[in-house]
Structures are given as structure tokens and as C-alpha cells.
Amino acid sequence: MASEEASLRALESLMSEFFHTSTSNDRKREIEALLNNFAQQLGAWRFCFFFLSSSHNDYVLMYSLSVFENLINKMWLGVPSEEKMEIRSSLPKLLLSQHKALPGFICNKLCKVIVDMGRQDWPMFYHDFFTNILQLIQTPSTTPLGLIMLKTASEELACPREDLSVARKEELRKLLLEQVPTVLGLLTGVLESIWDKHSVTAATPPPSPTASDADDLLSNLVHTPALTKQLSQPPPSLEAESERICALALECLSHLFSWIPLSASITPSLLTTIFHFARLGCDARSRRTRAVNNTNAVTLNGGGTSSPPLPLTLPTSQQDCNRLGVLAMSCINELMCKNCVPLEFQEYLLRVCQQTFYLLQRITRETNAHSVRSRLEGLDESYVEKFTDFLRLFVSVHLRRIESNAQFPVVEFLALLFKYTFHQPSHEGYLSCLDIWALFLDYLTNKIRNRLEDREAIIGRYEDALVLLLTEVLNRIQFRYNQTQLEELDDETLDDDQQTEWQKYLRHSLEVVAKIMELLPTHAFSTLFAALRENLEVYLGLQQCIVSTGAEQRLNVTAENDCRRLHCSLRDLSSLLQAVGRLAEYFIGDVFEARFNDALTVVERLVKVTLYGSEIKPYNMETAVPSVLKPDLVDVHAQSLAALQAYSHWLARFYSEVQHQNPQQFVSIISTAMEALPPLISTKVPEKLLLSACHLLVSVATTVRPVFLINIPAVQKVFSRVTDSSAQRLPEEVGGVWVCAP
């Protein structure tokens, strides 16, 4: 004993010295060598067991556990059987006797060491390893400890490291799978008992003004009267220990669901229980309101003259409830991400979707007290992210299974998703929802391609939703309708993809518009072109506001409100020009003839705008707010050139159709477009315009036959301009023009 005590004092002294700020690196290496040498000695584990039992120094405890960890994982084969039995007996007893006194991270490490022994010896030499875990869970005083052990066992045994043989890995997984029904039954019991215990005292709130609407939708989603009534009950309030146990149980379920297959072991009772805890995440505001009311009531009863200020952060208990909601949604998402769904689990999957979409209805329900946006702002950020992940998984993995089920109202779901999307409190949340819509649009497109004869019926079912989606997405990229939020987007800092926040936002939006264009080409084009035409009229009308004084030009728009409106219109025009360019691919190929007139209208308008921009020279124009309006004008000119470039393949097809007939209309378009370029082939213009002009020229020259182009005077003029500018220090992109020169 004296030797062990002396060793403990020496170890504590070494640890204190090692972590002291004044200890040199050389001395630390010496101490590290001493500790490593000690760990390699036979019987060192006995000293470490004494250290674990006697020391309160965290460094000593962690070192001692690391010695056991190294022994079990790297030296276990050489340990005598008697010592193995002693270790297998001693460490669990130590954990059981001291787990409440040990720091959390030490307790977790000790659980990990015991599970490592099970990884090596269960079931042949450590036959009661898993039985002990189940007994811990079933004993109320050790339930949290048992859940920690269970989660660690799931992590270490179901997905073991590479130091085990393939045969042993398969054996461990098989052994664990045999325990799954029992484990899931235990976890269901733990969660149900806590929920039922605390639900008894929950008061029934008065019906809300929108209760009838909610009940109607709920009855559509969940076709079980008893469950409908159950879901409408208020969530219980849990004390700290119950919340901790529930959190551990949900963490276990989440990890188990990540590797076990879908089967009848995942019972309807378990799913309903998980769903109850998922409700806690979307009832944060109602719980907060009750807490505020209780606080005020206490203050008034206490005779205070004024109420104390409300805390800016949530109470710990509410944060824990939010966490339970997040963990429950993690469990649901682990189930939803499985693409292989056995036939017997189809009904359970439908139940999960029905219940979770009831939550979506609760989140997006608007009342007299709260708007949808304010309700979403009141929810925990992580919960909203998890819920969005669920929606993405549902659409990408399971929509094809659920869509045809009469018990699931898909159109009503899209209405809820629409509200959820366009009331997101953050730009990141909104873009994540747009990605979900993109997945849905891809699903519809693929479905139509595989069932062309049903195209009209499929489109007809979802047309109203698609029309609303298109309108709202277009509104969200226009300052005219969404100025406050758009001005929050950063348009200067580049991310890892070399995009600004604004460019990313616009790109996501235009991808959705393009996918709708494929499904509803006529409506999408007419809607977009109407918005484009309206802003073009403002831009083209600026000609009347330009005052020329000799060689100088000035834009005579000076009133603050007029400048603000012009700024918004120019930003919107720039975005809409990008949208028109993005849709160019939907006018070529098999639909060239059917959509020829629409494409011709767009191209003629773009040609007119590019020439107009080159004539008014926005980069030389004086404005009332040069730091704002001049960049806006330059960007519109550049985007008109880029949009016209996007139609170069359409122009090539147009040329191939008319070259042997009557090419005058084509020649007129090319001539007008080329007339816009010579003024831009100069270092005196912003590089953005110069590059856009060169890209357009290269694109046209490579898609339309050069032999034909060389006979057009405007083309000769622009290439002559390139030749004249060859002595200037132009960007490398201009070299591409030389390569394509006729």
C-alpha cells in the first residue's frame, strides 16, 4: 500500500509538472518517456486501478485509463487469463461505485475502456457484458449510466476500428443485431414512462382561434382519431434528470438507427414516442410564453411594484427541451435516410411522414399572436436545420413511395412546404429549402420523362403549386419586392467557390426558375419576360434623362427617391437578364421550332439592349450617386452581353435553318450585335465590359460559320477593332478572339 501511495504521489507530481506553463519541452519529453515506460511494465494496470480508486486528479485519472486502453487494445493477447478476469470484474465495479462522483469525461472514458474489453472478449470470455448494460438501463438509479454504456457499445462494436479482423467485425454486428429488439423495447419503455409520468399534470390549453383549421389538416395527415387527440395535447415540462435520461436515450436511438436495418423491431409505439419528443422543438414559443406568464405572476403575487426584465437567453430547462426536439429529429432523419425500405415497414414510413408533417403544420400555422416567420424565428436554429434535413430526405428518398398513397395529401404538403420556405428567417435556411424544391422539380421531370403519356395529368396536379413557386422565387430576387433582405447579402467577399453571398443566392434561385421552365415553358417564359420588359422600359427610357455637354454626358436623375428607385430597377434588370440567359438551353434542341418565336423575341430585345448600352457609354456617364448608379449601369450592360452570349447556340441553329433560304433576318441580328462591340474593345472601358464583349464575340465566331460571318460588314469592323487594339495591354481573353478570327 505504501508503494502504491508513493507511486500515486509521484504520478500526481509528474502530471502537475508536465502541465505547468513553466515546464520546458525537453522536460515534458522526459516525463512522457517515463510515463510510457511505466505503461509497458507487466502489472502496471494494478497501480492504475489503485490510482483510479484513490485519486481526484483528472490528469492522473485520464492517464490511468489510457494505460488500461493501451493494455486492452494492444497487449490483451499477452495478458494472463486470471488477470483478464480480474480486470473484467474490477473495472465495472469501480464504474458502478464511483460513476456519480467522477467527472463526466472520466466516466465516459471508463465506459469506453469497458466496452473495449467487450469488443475483444464478448461473448466467449465476457458473457455478461451486454446483459450488464441492459440491467443498468433497467435499474432506475443507474439508467443514465446504462444508456452511456449502450451508446458507447453501439459506436465501438457496430462500427469498429480497423484493428479487428473482418470475421470479428461481422460477429460483433451479428451479436448486436440479436440484441436490437430487446434494446429498442427498453429504450421505448424509458422514453414512454418519462413522457407519460409528466403528461399527467399537463394542463389542457383553451382552443386556439385556428384550432378547427389545424384539426382539419391534422385529420388529413393522421387518420387515427386517438392519435389526433394525443398529438393535440400540450407537451409536458420535464425536470433536469428526466431531460438528461431522455437525451441519452434519444442519442442511443439515433446511433442505433444509423446502422440497424429497417424492421418490425422499430414499432409504431417507438415511432410515436420519438415523434412526441420531436414536438418539443416546435413548441418552444408556447413554453416560453408559459414561463413568462409564470414569472410575471410570481412577481405580482410578491407585491413588487414592477416586473423584472426578462432574460435575453432561454432558461436552461427550455434549452434542454429544445435539445430533445433536435435529438428526436435526428432519430427520424436517420430512419428517413435509408433508401431500402422493406415491404413490412412501408406503413411505418407513412406514419413517420404523417406525424412529422403534422409538426410542419404546427410550425407554419399563422395565428393572431404570431406570424409564420416569427414562429420560425422563435425556434431553435438546430431544430429548424434538422427539420429542413427531414424535408430534403423525404423528397429525395421517399416521395416516390408516398406520392401515390391516398392517405397522404401531397398537394397539401406542398402548400405547407411553400409557407415553410418563404418564411425562413435566414438566407441559409431559405436556400436549403430552395434545394428541396429543386429535388421535387427533378422528381417531377424524371417522372414525366418515364411516363410521357401522363404528362398533362402530372402537370395538372401540381400546376398551381409550380405557378406560385415561380412567382415567389422571382419576387425574392427583385429589389422591387424584397429590397430589405437582398441588401443584407454580401456582394463583395468571395467564398471557396469564388462566389459572393449574393451570387450564390441568385444562382440557387435561377436554378429553380430553370427547372420550372422545363415543366411549364409557356407560363414561365411569359412571367419572366413580363418582368424583364417592365425593367427594360425604365433602362431604355434613361435616354431621355441624359444631358450632353460637349464630350461629357450626365444622367439627370438627382432626387433621392428617384435614384433609389432607379438603383432597384437596374439591380432587378441585371438579375432578370441573368435569368433569361440561364433559360437559353430551353429554346434549342427538339423544341427549337416550337419555341422559335419566343426565343427570337428575347434575342432581338437583347441585341437592342447591348447596342443601346454601347451607345450611351454608362462607364463615362456622370451620375448623382456615382458609387451606386454607375456600377449598376455597367453591370446591366455586361449582363446583357452575357445573356446574348448564352443564345449563341440558338443563333447557330437559326443560321443553319436559314442559310440556304432568306438569311436577312439573321444577318440583321448579327450585324446589330456586332455594332455594339467595337466601342468595348478598349482598355478605357471597365474590364468587366471588355471581357463580356470578347466572350460574346468568341462564342458567336465559334458557333456560326466563320466563312459566313466574314461577309458581314459589322463583323469585319469588330475584328478590325481587335487588330487596332493589339498594341494595347488587353487581357488574355482577347487572344481568344484572334484564334476565332475569320
PDB file of N, CA and C in Angstrom, residues 378 461 558 583 709:
ATOM      1  N   GLY A 378     -38.622  31.955 -33.510  1.00  0.00           N
ATOM      2  CA  GLY A 378     -38.630  31.542 -32.119  1.00  0.00           C
ATOM      3  C   GLY A 378     -38.118  30.144 -31.881  1.00  0.00           C
ATOM      4  N   ARG A 461     -51.828  18.253 -61.844  1.00  0.00           N
ATOM      5  CA  ARG A 461     -51.939  18.075 -60.394  1.00  0.00           C
ATOM      6  C   ARG A 461     -51.119  19.100 -59.631  1.00  0.00           C
ATOM      7  N   THR A 558     -31.634  63.028 -60.095  1.00  0.00           N
ATOM      8  CA  THR A 558     -30.940  63.529 -58.907  1.00  0.00           C
ATOM      9  C   THR A 558     -31.724  63.375 -57.613  1.00  0.00           C
ATOM     10  N   LEU A 583     -32.045  30.507 -69.185  1.00  0.00           N
ATOM     11  CA  LEU A 583     -33.096  29.725 -69.852  1.00  0.00           C
ATOM     12  C   LEU A 583     -32.797  29.453 -71.323  1.00  0.00           C
ATOM     13  N   LEU A 709     -19.619  34.666 -91.574  1.00  0.00           N
ATOM     14  CA  LEU A 709     -19.509  35.886 -90.769  1.00  0.00           C
ATOM     15  C   LEU A 709     -18.646  36.947 -91.439  1.00  0.00           C
TER      16      LEU A 709
END
